[in-house]
Coordinates of C-alpha atoms in Angstrom, one line a residue:
Chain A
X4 CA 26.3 4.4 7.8
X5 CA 28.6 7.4 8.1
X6 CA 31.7 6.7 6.6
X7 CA 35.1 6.7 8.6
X8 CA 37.0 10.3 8.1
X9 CA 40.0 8.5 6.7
X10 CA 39.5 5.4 4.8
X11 CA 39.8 2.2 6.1
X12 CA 43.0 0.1 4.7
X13 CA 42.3 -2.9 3.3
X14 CA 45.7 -2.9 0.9
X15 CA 48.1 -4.3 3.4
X16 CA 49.3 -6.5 0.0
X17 CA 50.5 -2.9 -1.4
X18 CA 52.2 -2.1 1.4
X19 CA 52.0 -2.2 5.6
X20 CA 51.8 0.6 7.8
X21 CA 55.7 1.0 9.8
X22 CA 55.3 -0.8 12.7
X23 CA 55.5 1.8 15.9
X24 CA 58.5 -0.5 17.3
X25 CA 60.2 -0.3 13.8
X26 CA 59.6 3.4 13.6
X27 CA 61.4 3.4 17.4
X28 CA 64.3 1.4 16.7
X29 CA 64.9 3.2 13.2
X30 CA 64.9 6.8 15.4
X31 CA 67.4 5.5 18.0
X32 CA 69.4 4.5 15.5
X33 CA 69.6 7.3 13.6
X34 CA 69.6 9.4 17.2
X35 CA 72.6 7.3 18.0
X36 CA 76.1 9.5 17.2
X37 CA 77.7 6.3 17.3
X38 CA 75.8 4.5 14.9
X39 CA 76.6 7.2 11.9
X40 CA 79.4 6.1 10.5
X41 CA 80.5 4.2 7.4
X42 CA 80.3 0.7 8.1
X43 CA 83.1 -0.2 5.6
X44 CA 85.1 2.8 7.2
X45 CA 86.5 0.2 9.2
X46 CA 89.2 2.2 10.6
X47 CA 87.4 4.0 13.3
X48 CA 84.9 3.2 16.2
X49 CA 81.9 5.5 14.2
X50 CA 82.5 2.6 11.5
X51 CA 82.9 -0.5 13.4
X52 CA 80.1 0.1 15.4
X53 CA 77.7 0.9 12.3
X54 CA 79.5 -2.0 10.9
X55 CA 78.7 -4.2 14.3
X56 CA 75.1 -2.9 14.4
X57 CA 74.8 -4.3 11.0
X58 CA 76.3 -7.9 11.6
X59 CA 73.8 -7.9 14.6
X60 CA 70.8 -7.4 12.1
X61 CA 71.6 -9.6 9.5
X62 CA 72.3 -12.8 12.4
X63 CA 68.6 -11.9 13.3
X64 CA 67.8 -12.4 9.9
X65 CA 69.8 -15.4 9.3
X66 CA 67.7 -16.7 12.3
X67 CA 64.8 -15.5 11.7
X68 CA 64.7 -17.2 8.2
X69 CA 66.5 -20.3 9.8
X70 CA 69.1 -19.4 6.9
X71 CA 72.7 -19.5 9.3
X72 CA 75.2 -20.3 6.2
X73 CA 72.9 -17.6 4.2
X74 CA 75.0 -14.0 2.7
X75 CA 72.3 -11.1 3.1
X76 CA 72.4 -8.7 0.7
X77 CA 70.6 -5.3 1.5
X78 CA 69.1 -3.7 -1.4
X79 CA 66.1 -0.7 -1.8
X80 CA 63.9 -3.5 -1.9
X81 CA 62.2 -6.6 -3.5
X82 CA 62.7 -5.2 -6.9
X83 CA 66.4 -4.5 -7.1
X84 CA 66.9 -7.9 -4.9
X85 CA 64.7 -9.8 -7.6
X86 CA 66.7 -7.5 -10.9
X87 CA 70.1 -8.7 -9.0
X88 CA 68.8 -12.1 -8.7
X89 CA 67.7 -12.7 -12.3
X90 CA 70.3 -10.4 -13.9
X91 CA 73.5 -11.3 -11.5
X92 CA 72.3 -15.2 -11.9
X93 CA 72.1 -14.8 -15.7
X94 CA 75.1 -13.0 -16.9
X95 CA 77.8 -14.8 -13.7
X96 CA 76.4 -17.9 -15.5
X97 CA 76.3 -17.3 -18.7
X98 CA 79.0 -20.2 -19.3
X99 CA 76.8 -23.0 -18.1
X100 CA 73.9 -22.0 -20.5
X101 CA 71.3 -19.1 -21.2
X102 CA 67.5 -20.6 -20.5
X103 CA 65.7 -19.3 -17.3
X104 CA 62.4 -20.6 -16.4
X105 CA 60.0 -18.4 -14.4
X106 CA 55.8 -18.7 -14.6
X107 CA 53.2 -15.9 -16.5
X108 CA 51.6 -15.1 -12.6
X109 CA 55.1 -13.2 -11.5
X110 CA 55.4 -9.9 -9.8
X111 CA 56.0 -7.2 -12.9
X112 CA 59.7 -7.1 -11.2
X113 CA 60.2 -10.7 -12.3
X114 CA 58.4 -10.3 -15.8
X115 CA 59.9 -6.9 -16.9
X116 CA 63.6 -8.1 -16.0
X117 CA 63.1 -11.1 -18.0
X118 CA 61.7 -8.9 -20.9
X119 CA 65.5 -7.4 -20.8
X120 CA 67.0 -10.7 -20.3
X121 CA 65.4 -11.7 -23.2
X122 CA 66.3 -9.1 -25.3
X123 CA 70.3 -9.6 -24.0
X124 CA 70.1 -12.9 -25.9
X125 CA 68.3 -14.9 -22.9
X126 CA 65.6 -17.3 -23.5
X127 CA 62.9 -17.4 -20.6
X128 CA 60.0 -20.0 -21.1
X129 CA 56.8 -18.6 -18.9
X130 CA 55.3 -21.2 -17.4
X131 CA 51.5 -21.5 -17.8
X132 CA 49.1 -22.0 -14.2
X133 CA 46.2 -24.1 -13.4
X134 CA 42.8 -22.2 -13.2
X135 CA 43.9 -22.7 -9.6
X136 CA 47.0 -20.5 -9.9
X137 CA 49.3 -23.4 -9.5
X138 CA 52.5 -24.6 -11.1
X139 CA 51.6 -28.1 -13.0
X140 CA 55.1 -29.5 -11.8
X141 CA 55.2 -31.8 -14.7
X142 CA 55.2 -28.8 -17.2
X143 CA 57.9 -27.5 -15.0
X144 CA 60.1 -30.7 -15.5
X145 CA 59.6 -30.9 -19.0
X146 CA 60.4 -27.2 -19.5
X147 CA 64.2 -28.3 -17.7
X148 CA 66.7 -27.9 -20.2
X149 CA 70.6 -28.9 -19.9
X150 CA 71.2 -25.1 -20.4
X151 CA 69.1 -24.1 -17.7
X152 CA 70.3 -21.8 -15.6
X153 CA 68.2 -19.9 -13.2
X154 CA 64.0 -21.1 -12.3
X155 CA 62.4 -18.0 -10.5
X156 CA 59.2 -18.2 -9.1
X157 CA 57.2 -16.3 -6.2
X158 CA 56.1 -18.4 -3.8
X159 CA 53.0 -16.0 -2.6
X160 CA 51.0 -14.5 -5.4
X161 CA 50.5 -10.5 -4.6
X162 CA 47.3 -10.4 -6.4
X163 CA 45.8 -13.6 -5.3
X164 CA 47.8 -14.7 -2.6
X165 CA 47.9 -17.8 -3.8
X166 CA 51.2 -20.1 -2.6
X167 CA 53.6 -22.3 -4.2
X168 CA 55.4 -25.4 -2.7
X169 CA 58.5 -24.3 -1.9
X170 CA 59.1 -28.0 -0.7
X171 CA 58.7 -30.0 -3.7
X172 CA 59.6 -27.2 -6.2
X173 CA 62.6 -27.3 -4.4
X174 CA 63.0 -31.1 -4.9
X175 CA 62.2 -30.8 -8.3
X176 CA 65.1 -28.9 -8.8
X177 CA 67.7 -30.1 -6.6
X178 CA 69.2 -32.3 -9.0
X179 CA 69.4 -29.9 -11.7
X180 CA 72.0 -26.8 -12.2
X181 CA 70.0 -24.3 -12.7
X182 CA 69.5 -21.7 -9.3
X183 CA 66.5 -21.3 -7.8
X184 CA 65.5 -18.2 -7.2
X185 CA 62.1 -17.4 -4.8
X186 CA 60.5 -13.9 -4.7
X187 CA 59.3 -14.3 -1.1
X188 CA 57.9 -10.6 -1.2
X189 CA 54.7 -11.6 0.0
X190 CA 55.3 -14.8 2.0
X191 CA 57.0 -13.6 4.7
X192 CA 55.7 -13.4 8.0
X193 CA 52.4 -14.5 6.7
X194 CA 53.4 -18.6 6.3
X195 CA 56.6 -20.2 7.3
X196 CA 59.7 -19.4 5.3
X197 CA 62.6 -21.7 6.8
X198 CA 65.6 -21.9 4.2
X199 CA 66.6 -24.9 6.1
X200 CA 63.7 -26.9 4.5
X201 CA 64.0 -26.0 1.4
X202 CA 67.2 -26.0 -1.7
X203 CA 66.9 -22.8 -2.6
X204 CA 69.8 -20.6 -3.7
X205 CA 68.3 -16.8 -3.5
X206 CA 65.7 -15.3 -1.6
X207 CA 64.2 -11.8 -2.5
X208 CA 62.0 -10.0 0.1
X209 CA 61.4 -6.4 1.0
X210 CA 60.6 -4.9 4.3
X211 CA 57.5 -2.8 4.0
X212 CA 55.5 -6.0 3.3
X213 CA 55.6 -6.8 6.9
X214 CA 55.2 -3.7 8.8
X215 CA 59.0 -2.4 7.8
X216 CA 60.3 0.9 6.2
X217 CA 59.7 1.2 2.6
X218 CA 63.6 1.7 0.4
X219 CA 64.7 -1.7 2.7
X220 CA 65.0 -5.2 1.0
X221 CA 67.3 -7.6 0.9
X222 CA 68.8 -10.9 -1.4
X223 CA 69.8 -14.2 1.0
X224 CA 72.2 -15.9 -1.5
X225 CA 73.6 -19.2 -0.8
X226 CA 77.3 -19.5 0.1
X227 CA 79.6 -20.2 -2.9
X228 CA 76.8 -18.8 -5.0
X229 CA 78.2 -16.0 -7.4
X230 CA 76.3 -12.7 -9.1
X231 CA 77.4 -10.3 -11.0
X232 CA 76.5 -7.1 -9.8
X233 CA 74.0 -4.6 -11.1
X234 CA 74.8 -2.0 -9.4
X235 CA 78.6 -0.7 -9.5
X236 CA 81.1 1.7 -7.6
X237 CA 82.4 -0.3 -4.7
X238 CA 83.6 -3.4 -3.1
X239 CA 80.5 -3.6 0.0
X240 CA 78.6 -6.6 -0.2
X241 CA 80.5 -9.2 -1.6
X242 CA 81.5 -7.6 -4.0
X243 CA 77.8 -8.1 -5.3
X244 CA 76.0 -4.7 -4.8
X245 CA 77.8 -1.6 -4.4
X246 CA 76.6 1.4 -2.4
X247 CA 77.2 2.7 1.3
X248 CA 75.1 0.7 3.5
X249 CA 71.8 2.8 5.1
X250 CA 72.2 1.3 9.0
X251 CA 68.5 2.6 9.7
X252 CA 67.1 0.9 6.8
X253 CA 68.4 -2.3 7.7
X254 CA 67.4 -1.6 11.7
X255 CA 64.1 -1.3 10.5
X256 CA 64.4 -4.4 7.9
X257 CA 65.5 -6.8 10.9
X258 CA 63.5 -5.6 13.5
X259 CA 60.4 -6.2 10.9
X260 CA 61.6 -9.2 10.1
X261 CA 61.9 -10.8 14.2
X262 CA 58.4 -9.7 14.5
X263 CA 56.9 -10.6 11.6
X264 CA 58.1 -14.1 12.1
X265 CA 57.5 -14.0 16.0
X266 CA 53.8 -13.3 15.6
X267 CA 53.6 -15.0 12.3
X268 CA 51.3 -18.3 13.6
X269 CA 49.0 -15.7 15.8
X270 CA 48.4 -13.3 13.2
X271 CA 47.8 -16.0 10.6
X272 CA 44.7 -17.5 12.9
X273 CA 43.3 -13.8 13.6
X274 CA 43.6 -13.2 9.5
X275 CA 42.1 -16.6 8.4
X276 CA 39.1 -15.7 10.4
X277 CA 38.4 -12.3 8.8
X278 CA 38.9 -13.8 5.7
X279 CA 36.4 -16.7 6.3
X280 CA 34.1 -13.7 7.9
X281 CA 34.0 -11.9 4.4
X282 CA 33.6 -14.8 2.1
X283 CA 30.6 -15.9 4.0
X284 CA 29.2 -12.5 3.7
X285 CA 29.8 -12.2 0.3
X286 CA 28.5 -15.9 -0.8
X287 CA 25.2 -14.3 1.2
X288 CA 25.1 -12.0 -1.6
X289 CA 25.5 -14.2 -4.3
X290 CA 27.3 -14.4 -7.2
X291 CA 30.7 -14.3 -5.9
X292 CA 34.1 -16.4 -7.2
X293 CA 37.6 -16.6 -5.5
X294 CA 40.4 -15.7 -7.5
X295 CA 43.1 -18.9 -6.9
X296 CA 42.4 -22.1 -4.8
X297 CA 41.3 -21.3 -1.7
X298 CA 43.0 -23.9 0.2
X299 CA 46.7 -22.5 -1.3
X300 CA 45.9 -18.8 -0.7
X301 CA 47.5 -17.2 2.3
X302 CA 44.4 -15.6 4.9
X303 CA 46.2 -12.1 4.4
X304 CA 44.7 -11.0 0.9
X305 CA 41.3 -11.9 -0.4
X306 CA 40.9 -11.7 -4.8
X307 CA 37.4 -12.1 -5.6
X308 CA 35.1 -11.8 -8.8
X309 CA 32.0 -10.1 -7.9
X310 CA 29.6 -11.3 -11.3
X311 CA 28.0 -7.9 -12.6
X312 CA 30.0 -5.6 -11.0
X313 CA 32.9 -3.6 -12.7
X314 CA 35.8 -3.3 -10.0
X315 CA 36.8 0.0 -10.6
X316 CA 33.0 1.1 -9.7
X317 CA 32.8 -0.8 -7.0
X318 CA 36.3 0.6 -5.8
X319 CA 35.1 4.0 -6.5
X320 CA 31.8 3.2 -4.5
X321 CA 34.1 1.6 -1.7
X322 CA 35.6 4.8 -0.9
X323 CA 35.6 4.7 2.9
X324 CA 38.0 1.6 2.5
X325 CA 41.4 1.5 0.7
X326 CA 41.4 -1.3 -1.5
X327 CA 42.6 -1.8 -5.3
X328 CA 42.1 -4.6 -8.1
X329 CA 45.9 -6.0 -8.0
X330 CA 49.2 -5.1 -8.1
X331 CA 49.9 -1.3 -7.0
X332 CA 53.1 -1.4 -9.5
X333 CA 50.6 -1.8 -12.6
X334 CA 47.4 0.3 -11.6
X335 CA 48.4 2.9 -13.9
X336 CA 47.3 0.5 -16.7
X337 CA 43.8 0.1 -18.0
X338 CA 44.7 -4.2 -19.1
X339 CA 43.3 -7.0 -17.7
X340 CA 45.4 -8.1 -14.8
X341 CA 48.0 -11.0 -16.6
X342 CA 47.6 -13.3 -12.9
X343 CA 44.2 -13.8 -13.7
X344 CA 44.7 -13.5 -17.4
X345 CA 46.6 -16.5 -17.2
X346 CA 44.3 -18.2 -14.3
X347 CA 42.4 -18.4 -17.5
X348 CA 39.4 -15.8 -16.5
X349 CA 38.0 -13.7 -19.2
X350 CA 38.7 -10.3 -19.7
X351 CA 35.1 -9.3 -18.3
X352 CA 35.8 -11.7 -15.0
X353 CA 39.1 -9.6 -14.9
X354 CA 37.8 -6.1 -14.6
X355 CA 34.8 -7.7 -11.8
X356 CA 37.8 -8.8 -9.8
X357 CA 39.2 -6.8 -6.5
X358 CA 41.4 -7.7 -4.1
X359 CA 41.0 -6.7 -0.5
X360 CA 44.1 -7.3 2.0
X361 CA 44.3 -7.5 5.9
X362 CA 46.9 -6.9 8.1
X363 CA 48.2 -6.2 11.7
X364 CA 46.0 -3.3 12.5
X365 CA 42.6 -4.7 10.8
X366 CA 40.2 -4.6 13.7
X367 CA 36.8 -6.4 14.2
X368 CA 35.4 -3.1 13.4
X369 CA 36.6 -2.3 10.6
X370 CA 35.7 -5.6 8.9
X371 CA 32.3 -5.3 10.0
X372 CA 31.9 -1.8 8.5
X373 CA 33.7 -2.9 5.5
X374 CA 31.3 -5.9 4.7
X375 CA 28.2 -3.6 5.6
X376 CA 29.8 -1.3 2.7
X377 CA 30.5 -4.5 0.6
X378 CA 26.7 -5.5 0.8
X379 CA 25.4 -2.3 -0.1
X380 CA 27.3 -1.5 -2.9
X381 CA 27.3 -4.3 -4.6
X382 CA 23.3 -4.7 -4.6
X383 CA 23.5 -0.9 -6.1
X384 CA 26.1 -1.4 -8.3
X385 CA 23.9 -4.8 -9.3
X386 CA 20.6 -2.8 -9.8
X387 CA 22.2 0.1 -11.8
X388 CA 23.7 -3.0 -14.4
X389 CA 20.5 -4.6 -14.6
X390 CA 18.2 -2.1 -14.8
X391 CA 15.7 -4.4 -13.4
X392 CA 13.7 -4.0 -9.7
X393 CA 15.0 -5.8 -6.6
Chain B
X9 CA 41.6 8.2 -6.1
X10 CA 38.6 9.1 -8.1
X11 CA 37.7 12.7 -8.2
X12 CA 35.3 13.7 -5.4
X13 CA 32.9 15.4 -8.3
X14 CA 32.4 11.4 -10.0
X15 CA 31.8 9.9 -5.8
X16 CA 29.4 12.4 -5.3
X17 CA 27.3 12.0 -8.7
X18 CA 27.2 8.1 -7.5
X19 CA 26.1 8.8 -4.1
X20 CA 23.1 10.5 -5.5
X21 CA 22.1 7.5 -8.2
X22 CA 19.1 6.2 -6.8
X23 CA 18.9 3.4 -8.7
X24 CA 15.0 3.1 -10.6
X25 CA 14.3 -0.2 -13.0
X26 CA 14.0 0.3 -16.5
X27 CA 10.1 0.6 -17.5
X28 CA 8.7 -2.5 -18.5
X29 CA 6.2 -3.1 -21.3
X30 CA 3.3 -2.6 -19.1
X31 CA 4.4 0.5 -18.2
X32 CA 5.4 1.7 -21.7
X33 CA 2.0 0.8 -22.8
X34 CA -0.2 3.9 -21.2
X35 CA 3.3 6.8 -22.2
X36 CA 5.5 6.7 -25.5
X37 CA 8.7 5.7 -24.5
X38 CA 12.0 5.4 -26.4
X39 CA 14.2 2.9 -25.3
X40 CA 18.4 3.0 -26.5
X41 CA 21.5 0.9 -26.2
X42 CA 25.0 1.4 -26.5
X43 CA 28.4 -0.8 -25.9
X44 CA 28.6 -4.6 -24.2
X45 CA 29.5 -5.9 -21.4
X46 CA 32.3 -7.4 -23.2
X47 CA 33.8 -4.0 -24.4
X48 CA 33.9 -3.3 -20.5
X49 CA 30.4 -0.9 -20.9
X50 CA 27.1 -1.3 -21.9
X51 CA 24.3 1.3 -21.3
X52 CA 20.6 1.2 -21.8
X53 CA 19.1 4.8 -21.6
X54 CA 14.9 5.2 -21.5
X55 CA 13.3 8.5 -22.2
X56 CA 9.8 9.1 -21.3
X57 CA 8.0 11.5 -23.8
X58 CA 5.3 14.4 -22.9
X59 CA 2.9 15.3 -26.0
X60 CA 5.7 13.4 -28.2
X61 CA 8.4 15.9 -28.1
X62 CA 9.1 17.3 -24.4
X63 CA 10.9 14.4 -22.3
X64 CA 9.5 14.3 -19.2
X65 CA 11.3 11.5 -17.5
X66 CA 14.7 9.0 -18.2
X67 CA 15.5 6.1 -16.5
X68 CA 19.1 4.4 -17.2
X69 CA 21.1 1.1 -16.4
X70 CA 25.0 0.9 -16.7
X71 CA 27.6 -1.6 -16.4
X72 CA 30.8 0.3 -16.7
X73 CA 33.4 1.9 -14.9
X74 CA 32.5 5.3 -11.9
X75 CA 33.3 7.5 -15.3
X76 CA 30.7 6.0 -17.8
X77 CA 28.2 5.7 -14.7
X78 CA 28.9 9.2 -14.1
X79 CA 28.8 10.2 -17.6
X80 CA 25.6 8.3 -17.8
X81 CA 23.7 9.4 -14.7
X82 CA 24.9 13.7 -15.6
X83 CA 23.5 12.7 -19.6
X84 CA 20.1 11.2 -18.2
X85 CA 19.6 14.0 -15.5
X86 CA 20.5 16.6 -18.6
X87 CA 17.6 15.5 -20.8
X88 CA 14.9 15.8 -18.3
X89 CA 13.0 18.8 -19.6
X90 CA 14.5 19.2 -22.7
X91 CA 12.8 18.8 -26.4
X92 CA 13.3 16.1 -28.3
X93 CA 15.2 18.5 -30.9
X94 CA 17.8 20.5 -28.7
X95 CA 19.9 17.0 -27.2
X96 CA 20.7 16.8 -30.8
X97 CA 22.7 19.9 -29.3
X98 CA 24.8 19.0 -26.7
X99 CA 28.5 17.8 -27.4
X100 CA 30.4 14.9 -25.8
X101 CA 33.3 17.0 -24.9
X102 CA 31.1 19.1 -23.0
X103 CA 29.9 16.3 -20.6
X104 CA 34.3 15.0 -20.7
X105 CA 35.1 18.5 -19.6
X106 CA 32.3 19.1 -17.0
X107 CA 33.1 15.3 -15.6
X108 CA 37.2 16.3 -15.6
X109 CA 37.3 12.5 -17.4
X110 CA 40.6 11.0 -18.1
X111 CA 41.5 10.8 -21.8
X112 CA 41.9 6.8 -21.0
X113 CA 38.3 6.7 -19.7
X114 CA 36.3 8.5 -22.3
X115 CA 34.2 5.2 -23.6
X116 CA 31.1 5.6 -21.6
X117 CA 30.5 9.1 -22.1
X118 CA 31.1 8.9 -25.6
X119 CA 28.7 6.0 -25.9
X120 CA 26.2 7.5 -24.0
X121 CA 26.4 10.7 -25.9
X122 CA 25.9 8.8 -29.0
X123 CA 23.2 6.4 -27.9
X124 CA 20.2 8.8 -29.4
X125 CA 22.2 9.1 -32.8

């Protein structure tokens, strides 16, 4: 089996590829002398059509999202919109109490800001999982406090890909004061995310997890919902994140975005398949557990613990194919991952886990190469542990 | 990325079983162990002895990560050859420098460098 001369990307949970229609639109817009003006220099036609450009983008969003009453807030991406969410939410409502609920499986941009928020006099109660990776509502209720301000949770796991029920979560909460607050990151254009379904009062995603240009996210916040900003200098945005607006970015962000959603139910059918296609191979092989309950995990990312097998070996033996073992924001770090940490594996079931991703440009090909590679390495990996024939 | 020198050391492991009791009846062979699986690396070294003091053979097992199976697979092709005496010789650092191992990653090549202590 020769292997590919580039390797094979199976990390589309890291980040996507820039979609070649993106990449177009973001070049005609930059190409365009009209679009490079200011679009709060209002005072000129090289503003007002930036400005115009802009309205048109975040309409598609609106839609897109099935959000119409929703304010978009651009931002670099998910983890300034989920730091402006947290921290805006927290200190503009400061008044009303200081206790923010979100869960131990978070993205590090959730955790780490609530580390600050903490130490700024904020108390966060971490919410435990199930060994599925699920929210036990009922600890969620009881952990509701009168001072409650802000409950943040993701609703698709980046490591397992495990998702949350918006809908009942959302019920949950509705009677309560406290803003909720979804890191959708990893949910969109993979399942359904209709605002119109759900109470939820801000929305964090980032283009480049759907085929957009990295440096491009954006916050939906609820009208009549208030942040104070994080970032200062200026009064674009409501006031709520300074900064000139980068038209391109945001070209590239809502152009993702229609797509994404547009070939959302398709892509999801192609993906469960491949998935299905590897898990079979691998239960051939024995020894094999999924990370998170398979009937909540999205079709686009694959966490399994492969018994005997250290991941990082069998990542190193899987070179032809670009995976990892969990989120790319803490692979510099030697510690178990915390998802499954608190998905209650043991350390030992932590370092056998990898996760493996698919995406838009996954081809039948590739997945057959990559479960030939899969199957080999594994049962060399296995021998060399064992020391033992066969 | 792992360095191209620790993928190419793994390509070449041809993974060989341990030798069994039977086997170690007719040849002396010593058998070592180092780490667990728990501590994230466990190794199990076998070195096949010629008149009692040349090693004529090794065979090895390793759960760990591409650097202590590296670090491992270099040690057990080293000893081939060599007298009993003259391991007692070689340095861990050596094998960390040769393998270009990350200060973080060190634990299988020390444990493998101590396993004949």
């Amino acid at each position: 089996m020769n292997p590919p001369l580039s390797p094979l990307y199976f990390d589309y949970a890291a980040t996507t590829p820039l979609d070649l229609q993106v990449k177009e639109a973001m070049i005609d817009c930059l190409s365009d002398p009209n679009l490079m003006g200011n679009a709060s220099s209002i005072t000129h036609d090289y503003g007002t059509h930036a400005k115009s450009i802009i309205e048109i983008a975040k309409a598609d969003i609106r839609t897109a999202l099935n959000a119409p009453s929703y304010n978009t807030i651009f931002t670099s991406g998910a983890t300034e919109s989920i730091n402006l969410a947290l921290k805006g939410a927290a200190f503009q409502q400061k008044s009303l109490g200081n206790h923010i609920i979100t869960v131990k499986t978070e993205h590090q941009a959730t955790l780490d800001t609530c580390h600050y928020l903490e130490q700024n006099g904020f108390d966060i109660t971490y919410l435990p999982v199930k060994s599925s990776g699920l929210i036990d509502h009922d600890s969620l209720a009881l952990a509701l406090r009168d001072d409650t301000i802000l409950v943040s949770i993701m609703h698709v796991n980046n490591e397992t890909g495990l998702y949350q029920d918006l809908g009942s979560l959302s019920r949950l909460l509705a009677d309560h004061q406290a803003l909720f607050h979804v890191d959708a990151a990893q949910s969109i254009g993979k399942i359904p995310v209709d605002l119109n379904l759900y109470d939820i009062d801000l929305l964090s995603f980032t283009a480049h997890k759907f085929y957009g240009p990295k440096g491009a996210g954006a916050l939906l916040v609820k009208p009549m919902t208030k942040l104070s900003p994080q970032m200062h200098g200026g009064t674009q945005q409501y006031r709520m994140r300074a900064g000139t607006l980068a038209t391109h970015q945001i070209i590239g962000l809502s152009h993702a975005l229609v797509l994404a959603t547009q070939n959302q139910a398709k892509e999801h059918k192609r993906l469960l398949k491949y998935k299905q296609k590897v898990v079979t191979e691998l239960h051939k092989i024995g020894g094999i557990a999924l990370n998170g309950e398979p009937a909540h995990t999205i079709p686009d990312i694959l966490n399994v613990c492969v018994q005997d097998v250290d991941g990082e070996a069998l990542m190193m033996a899987l070179y032809p194919l670009a995976i990892s073992q969990g989120a790319a924001c803490s692979s510099a770090t030697t510690e178990p991952s915390h998802v499954l940490t608190a998905m209650g594996l043991s350390p030992e079931e932590c370092y056998q886990s990898i996760r493996l991703s698919f995406g838009r440009f996954t081809t039948d090909d590739q997945l057959s190469f990559a479960i030939k590679c899969l199957s080999l390495e594994i049962q060399k990996l296995r021998k060399l542990a064992h020391g033992t024939r066969g | 990325m792992f360095p191209k020198k620790i993928i190419e050391i793994y390509r070449q492991i041809d993974p060989k079983p341990l030798w069994d009791k039977v086997e170690c009846a007719n040849h002396t062979i010593l058998s070592y162990s180092a780490g667990s699986r728990h501590e994230g690396c466990h190794i199990k070294l076998q070195l096949k002895l010629l008149d009692s003091q040349i090693i004529q053979d090794t065979r090895f097992s390793v759960f760990g990560d591409p650097f202590a199976i590296a670090a491992t697979a270099t040690f057990s092709h080293w000893l081939q050859g060599k007298k009993l005496n003259d391991i007692k010789t070689f340095c861990y650092d050596t094998l960390i420098r040769e393998l270009e191992i990350p200060q973080s990653k060190t634990l299988g090549a020390v444990l493998v460098m101590g396993i004949l202590a």
